[in-house]
PDB file of C-alpha atoms and ligand atoms in Angstrom:
ATOM      1  CA  MET W   2      14.007 -27.986  27.609  1.00 67.00           C
ATOM      2  CA  ALA W   3      11.472 -30.164  25.826  1.00 79.00           C
ATOM      3  CA  LEU W   4      12.042 -30.641  22.104  1.00 78.00           C
ATOM      4  CA  ASP W   5       8.719 -28.941  21.224  1.00 86.00           C
ATOM      5  CA  GLU W   6       9.718 -25.929  23.204  1.00 89.00           C
ATOM      6  CA  LEU W   7      13.165 -25.797  21.627  1.00 88.00           C
ATOM      7  CA  TYR W   8      11.600 -26.033  18.172  1.00 92.00           C
ATOM      8  CA  ARG W   9       9.151 -23.238  19.013  1.00 94.00           C
ATOM      9  CA  GLU W  10      12.081 -21.049  19.985  1.00 96.00           C
ATOM     10  CA  VAL W  11      13.913 -21.781  16.723  1.00 96.00           C
ATOM     11  CA  ILE W  12      10.792 -20.780  14.738  1.00 97.00           C
ATOM     12  CA  LEU W  13      10.304 -17.617  16.771  1.00 97.00           C
ATOM     13  CA  ASP W  14      13.963 -16.682  16.401  1.00 98.00           C
ATOM     14  CA  HIS W  15      13.756 -16.884  12.586  1.00 98.00           C
ATOM     15  CA  PHE W  16      10.484 -14.925  12.618  1.00 98.00           C
ATOM     16  CA  GLU W  17      11.857 -12.138  14.787  1.00 98.00           C
ATOM     17  CA  HIS W  18      15.342 -12.113  13.266  1.00 98.00           C
ATOM     18  CA  PRO W  19      14.846 -13.227   9.668  1.00 98.00           C
ATOM     19  CA  ARG W  20      18.006 -14.296   7.818  1.00 98.00           C
ATOM     20  CA  ASN W  21      18.749 -12.893   4.369  1.00 98.00           C
ATOM     21  CA  LYS W  22      15.765 -10.568   4.365  1.00 98.00           C
ATOM     22  CA  GLY W  23      15.679  -7.736   1.838  1.00 98.00           C
ATOM     23  CA  LYS W  24      15.791  -7.145  -1.862  1.00 98.00           C
ATOM     24  CA  LEU W  25      18.599  -8.539  -3.986  1.00 98.00           C
ATOM     25  CA  GLU W  26      19.661  -6.156  -6.753  1.00 97.00           C
ATOM     26  CA  PRO W  27      20.572  -7.060  -9.360  1.00 98.00           C
ATOM     27  CA  HIS W  28      19.042 -10.519  -9.358  1.00 98.00           C
ATOM     28  CA  GLU W  29      18.937 -13.272 -11.929  1.00 97.00           C
ATOM     29  CA  VAL W  30      15.766 -14.990 -10.760  1.00 97.00           C
ATOM     30  CA  PHE W  31      12.675 -13.586  -9.057  1.00 98.00           C
ATOM     31  CA  GLU W  32       9.610 -15.455  -7.922  1.00 98.00           C
ATOM     32  CA  HIS W  33       6.526 -14.382  -5.998  1.00 98.00           C
ATOM     33  CA  GLY W  34       4.524 -16.725  -3.847  1.00 98.00           C
ATOM     34  CA  SER W  35       1.347 -16.317  -1.853  1.00 98.00           C
ATOM     35  CA  ASN W  36      -0.929 -18.341   0.353  1.00 97.00           C
ATOM     36  CA  PRO W  37      -4.353 -16.658   0.216  1.00 95.00           C
ATOM     37  CA  LEU W  38      -5.745 -18.951   2.934  1.00 94.00           C
ATOM     38  CA  CYS W  39      -3.516 -17.282   5.494  1.00 96.00           C
ATOM     39  CA  GLY W  40      -2.500 -14.041   3.756  1.00 97.00           C
ATOM     40  CA  ASP W  41       1.174 -15.024   3.529  1.00 98.00           C
ATOM     41  CA  LYS W  42       3.224 -13.400   0.783  1.00 98.00           C
ATOM     42  CA  LEU W  43       6.814 -13.556  -0.262  1.00 98.00           C
ATOM     43  CA  ASP W  44       9.233 -12.448  -2.941  1.00 98.00           C
ATOM     44  CA  LEU W  45      12.289 -14.592  -3.545  1.00 98.00           C
ATOM     45  CA  TYR W  46      15.432 -13.278  -5.253  1.00 98.00           C
ATOM     46  CA  MET W  47      18.334 -15.474  -6.325  1.00 98.00           C
ATOM     47  CA  ASN W  48      21.690 -15.234  -7.998  1.00 98.00           C
ATOM     48  CA  PHE W  49      23.782 -18.195  -9.148  1.00 98.00           C
ATOM     49  CA  ASP W  50      27.482 -18.623  -9.751  1.00 97.00           C
ATOM     50  CA  SER W  51      29.052 -19.976 -12.945  1.00 96.00           C
ATOM     51  CA  GLU W  52      28.647 -23.559 -11.670  1.00 96.00           C
ATOM     52  CA  GLY W  53      24.926 -23.077 -11.075  1.00 95.00           C
ATOM     53  CA  LYS W  54      25.236 -22.938  -7.293  1.00 97.00           C
ATOM     54  CA  VAL W  55      23.326 -20.385  -5.245  1.00 98.00           C
ATOM     55  CA  LYS W  56      25.574 -17.374  -4.854  1.00 98.00           C
ATOM     56  CA  ASP W  57      23.053 -15.234  -3.031  1.00 98.00           C
ATOM     57  CA  VAL W  58      19.441 -15.505  -1.984  1.00 98.00           C
ATOM     58  CA  LYS W  59      17.170 -12.992  -0.291  1.00 98.00           C
ATOM     59  CA  PHE W  60      13.478 -12.656   0.417  1.00 98.00           C
ATOM     60  CA  GLU W  61      10.900 -10.072   1.324  1.00 98.00           C
ATOM     61  CA  GLY W  62       7.595 -11.096   2.769  1.00 98.00           C
ATOM     62  CA  SER W  63       4.815 -10.758   5.241  1.00 98.00           C
ATOM     63  CA  GLY W  64       2.500 -13.178   6.939  1.00 98.00           C
ATOM     64  CA  CYS W  65       2.379 -15.641   9.783  1.00 97.00           C
ATOM     65  CA  SER W  66       5.363 -16.811  11.810  1.00 97.00           C
ATOM     66  CA  ILE W  67       5.330 -20.249  10.160  1.00 97.00           C
ATOM     67  CA  SER W  68       5.566 -18.940   6.598  1.00 98.00           C
ATOM     68  CA  GLN W  69       8.160 -16.304   7.403  1.00 98.00           C
ATOM     69  CA  SER W  70      10.380 -18.483   9.581  1.00 98.00           C
ATOM     70  CA  SER W  71      10.249 -21.251   6.973  1.00 98.00           C
ATOM     71  CA  ILE W  72      11.517 -18.967   4.177  1.00 98.00           C
ATOM     72  CA  SER W  73      14.209 -17.569   6.470  1.00 98.00           C
ATOM     73  CA  MET W  74      15.436 -21.116   7.201  1.00 98.00           C
ATOM     74  CA  LEU W  75      15.192 -21.939   3.500  1.00 98.00           C
ATOM     75  CA  THR W  76      17.573 -19.141   2.495  1.00 98.00           C
ATOM     76  CA  GLU W  77      20.179 -20.393   4.953  1.00 98.00           C
ATOM     77  CA  ALA W  78      19.701 -23.994   3.884  1.00 98.00           C
ATOM     78  CA  ILE W  79      20.261 -23.426   0.151  1.00 98.00           C
ATOM     79  CA  MET W  80      23.099 -20.892   0.190  1.00 98.00           C
ATOM     80  CA  GLY W  81      26.006 -22.244  -1.857  1.00 98.00           C
ATOM     81  CA  LYS W  82      24.055 -25.335  -2.916  1.00 98.00           C
ATOM     82  CA  SER W  83      23.683 -26.837  -6.392  1.00 97.00           C
ATOM     83  CA  TYR W  84      20.417 -27.572  -8.187  1.00 97.00           C
ATOM     84  CA  ASP W  85      20.583 -31.265  -7.234  1.00 97.00           C
ATOM     85  CA  GLU W  86      21.402 -30.527  -3.608  1.00 98.00           C
ATOM     86  CA  ILE W  87      18.518 -28.071  -3.361  1.00 98.00           C
ATOM     87  CA  ASN W  88      16.065 -30.508  -4.927  1.00 97.00           C
ATOM     88  CA  LYS W  89      17.047 -33.096  -2.311  1.00 97.00           C
ATOM     89  CA  ILE W  90      16.381 -30.592   0.484  1.00 98.00           C
ATOM     90  CA  ILE W  91      13.013 -29.631  -1.043  1.00 98.00           C
ATOM     91  CA  ALA W  92      12.032 -33.302  -1.316  1.00 97.00           C
ATOM     92  CA  ASP W  93      13.115 -34.019   2.271  1.00 97.00           C
ATOM     93  CA  PHE W  94      11.244 -30.981   3.552  1.00 97.00           C
ATOM     94  CA  LYS W  95       8.028 -32.012   1.794  1.00 96.00           C
ATOM     95  CA  LEU W  96       8.405 -35.550   3.141  1.00 95.00           C
ATOM     96  CA  MET W  97       8.861 -34.164   6.639  1.00 96.00           C
ATOM     97  CA  MET W  98       5.661 -32.126   6.328  1.00 95.00           C
ATOM     98  CA  THR W  99       3.545 -34.896   4.848  1.00 91.00           C
ATOM     99  CA  GLY W 100       4.991 -38.271   5.824  1.00 86.00           C
ATOM    100  CA  ASN W 101       5.534 -40.308   8.942  1.00 86.00           C
ATOM    101  CA  GLN W 102       9.198 -41.212   8.552  1.00 88.00           C
ATOM    102  CA  PRO W 103      11.863 -40.032  10.998  1.00 91.00           C
ATOM    103  CA  ASN W 104      12.672 -36.333  10.687  1.00 93.00           C
ATOM    104  CA  PRO W 105      15.225 -36.109   7.828  1.00 93.00           C
ATOM    105  CA  PHE W 106      16.920 -33.054   9.339  1.00 95.00           C
ATOM    106  CA  ALA W 107      17.126 -34.003  13.002  1.00 89.00           C
ATOM    107  CA  GLU W 108      20.636 -35.476  12.714  1.00 90.00           C
ATOM    108  CA  ASN W 109      21.900 -32.972  10.151  1.00 92.00           C
ATOM    109  CA  GLU W 110      23.823 -30.230  11.894  1.00 92.00           C
ATOM    110  CA  GLU W 111      23.844 -27.938   8.868  1.00 94.00           C
ATOM    111  CA  LEU W 112      20.096 -28.190   8.280  1.00 96.00           C
ATOM    112  CA  GLU W 113      18.860 -28.795  11.815  1.00 94.00           C
ATOM    113  CA  ASP W 114      16.788 -25.598  12.017  1.00 96.00           C
ATOM    114  CA  LEU W 115      14.499 -27.065   9.346  1.00 97.00           C
ATOM    115  CA  ALA W 116      13.631 -29.893  11.739  1.00 96.00           C
ATOM    116  CA  ALA W 117      11.840 -27.349  13.932  1.00 96.00           C
ATOM    117  CA  LEU W 118       8.957 -27.087  11.465  1.00 96.00           C
ATOM    118  CA  GLU W 119       8.013 -30.761  11.701  1.00 95.00           C
ATOM    119  CA  GLY W 120       5.506 -30.034  14.482  1.00 91.00           C
ATOM    120  CA  VAL W 121       3.477 -27.927  12.043  1.00 94.00           C
ATOM    121  CA  LYS W 122       2.234 -31.063  10.312  1.00 92.00           C
ATOM    122  CA  LYS W 123      -0.127 -31.612  13.247  1.00 90.00           C
ATOM    123  CA  TYR W 124      -2.029 -28.576  11.885  1.00 91.00           C
ATOM    124  CA  PRO W 125      -2.855 -29.371   8.240  1.00 90.00           C
ATOM    125  CA  VAL W 126      -3.997 -25.809   7.511  1.00 91.00           C
ATOM    126  CA  ARG W 127      -0.580 -24.493   8.520  1.00 95.00           C
ATOM    127  CA  VAL W 128       1.338 -26.958   6.358  1.00 96.00           C
ATOM    128  CA  LYS W 129       0.594 -24.655   3.394  1.00 96.00           C
ATOM    129  CA  CYS W 130       2.258 -21.838   5.333  1.00 97.00           C
ATOM    130  CA  ALA W 131       5.379 -23.929   5.931  1.00 98.00           C
ATOM    131  CA  LEU W 132       5.521 -25.074   2.282  1.00 98.00           C
ATOM    132  CA  LEU W 133       4.968 -21.656   0.689  1.00 98.00           C
ATOM    133  CA  GLY W 134       8.658 -20.766   0.496  1.00 98.00           C
ATOM    134  CA  TRP W 135       9.605 -24.207  -0.784  1.00 98.00           C
ATOM    135  CA  ASN W 136       6.979 -24.188  -3.545  1.00 98.00           C
ATOM    136  CA  THR W 137       8.128 -20.703  -4.525  1.00 98.00           C
ATOM    137  CA  LEU W 138      11.725 -21.918  -4.579  1.00 98.00           C
ATOM    138  CA  ALA W 139      10.765 -24.845  -6.836  1.00 98.00           C
ATOM    139  CA  GLU W 140       9.162 -22.369  -9.289  1.00 97.00           C
ATOM    140  CA  ALA W 141      12.273 -20.195  -9.195  1.00 97.00           C
ATOM    141  CA  LEU W 142      14.511 -23.188  -9.969  1.00 97.00           C
ATOM    142  CA  ASN W 143      12.240 -24.102 -12.864  1.00 95.00           C
ATOM    143  CA  LYS W 144      12.702 -20.658 -14.357  1.00 93.00           C
ATOM    144  CA  LYS W 145      16.447 -20.862 -14.030  1.00 93.00           C
ATOM    145  CA  PHE W 146      17.106 -24.454 -15.073  1.00 93.00           C
ATOM    146  CA  SER W 147      14.217 -25.718 -17.211  1.00 87.00           C
ATOM    147  CA  HIS W 148      15.538 -24.107 -20.395  1.00 66.00           C
ATOM    148  CA  SER W 149      19.272 -24.453 -19.890  1.00 53.00           C
TER     149      SER W 149
HETATM  150 ZN1   ZN F   2       0.516 -18.589   7.225  1.00 84.83          ZN
END
């Protein structure tokens, strides 16, 4: 199977079988994100443990397969992670979507699903779809950590 095709299947799998979808009640942090260009919407719910690591994360949303598969992958990628670890993943993801360096997730077994979205950067309009969840996550982290 060609890599493109494999990546398409990973994206489709997350779109059709989203991970961690639903409402998280009670939740400590909530953030809404939208991408009016495409009509993508999502709500992100997070809880943290006493060490500031992600204890639980869920999302609700609607929109295109890129936006919804990206947020599904995101929830898996950040579960159990600390603020610093998450910021590294966000930075790597943004680099992958905007830069020309080797895919930062291709050799990372734990985060390899994220590598599937690299192909989206060939379609600049869709990059906003792929980044929606990550920008929403960054806002959510701000709420939680900027004042503590
Ligand atoms: Zn979209």
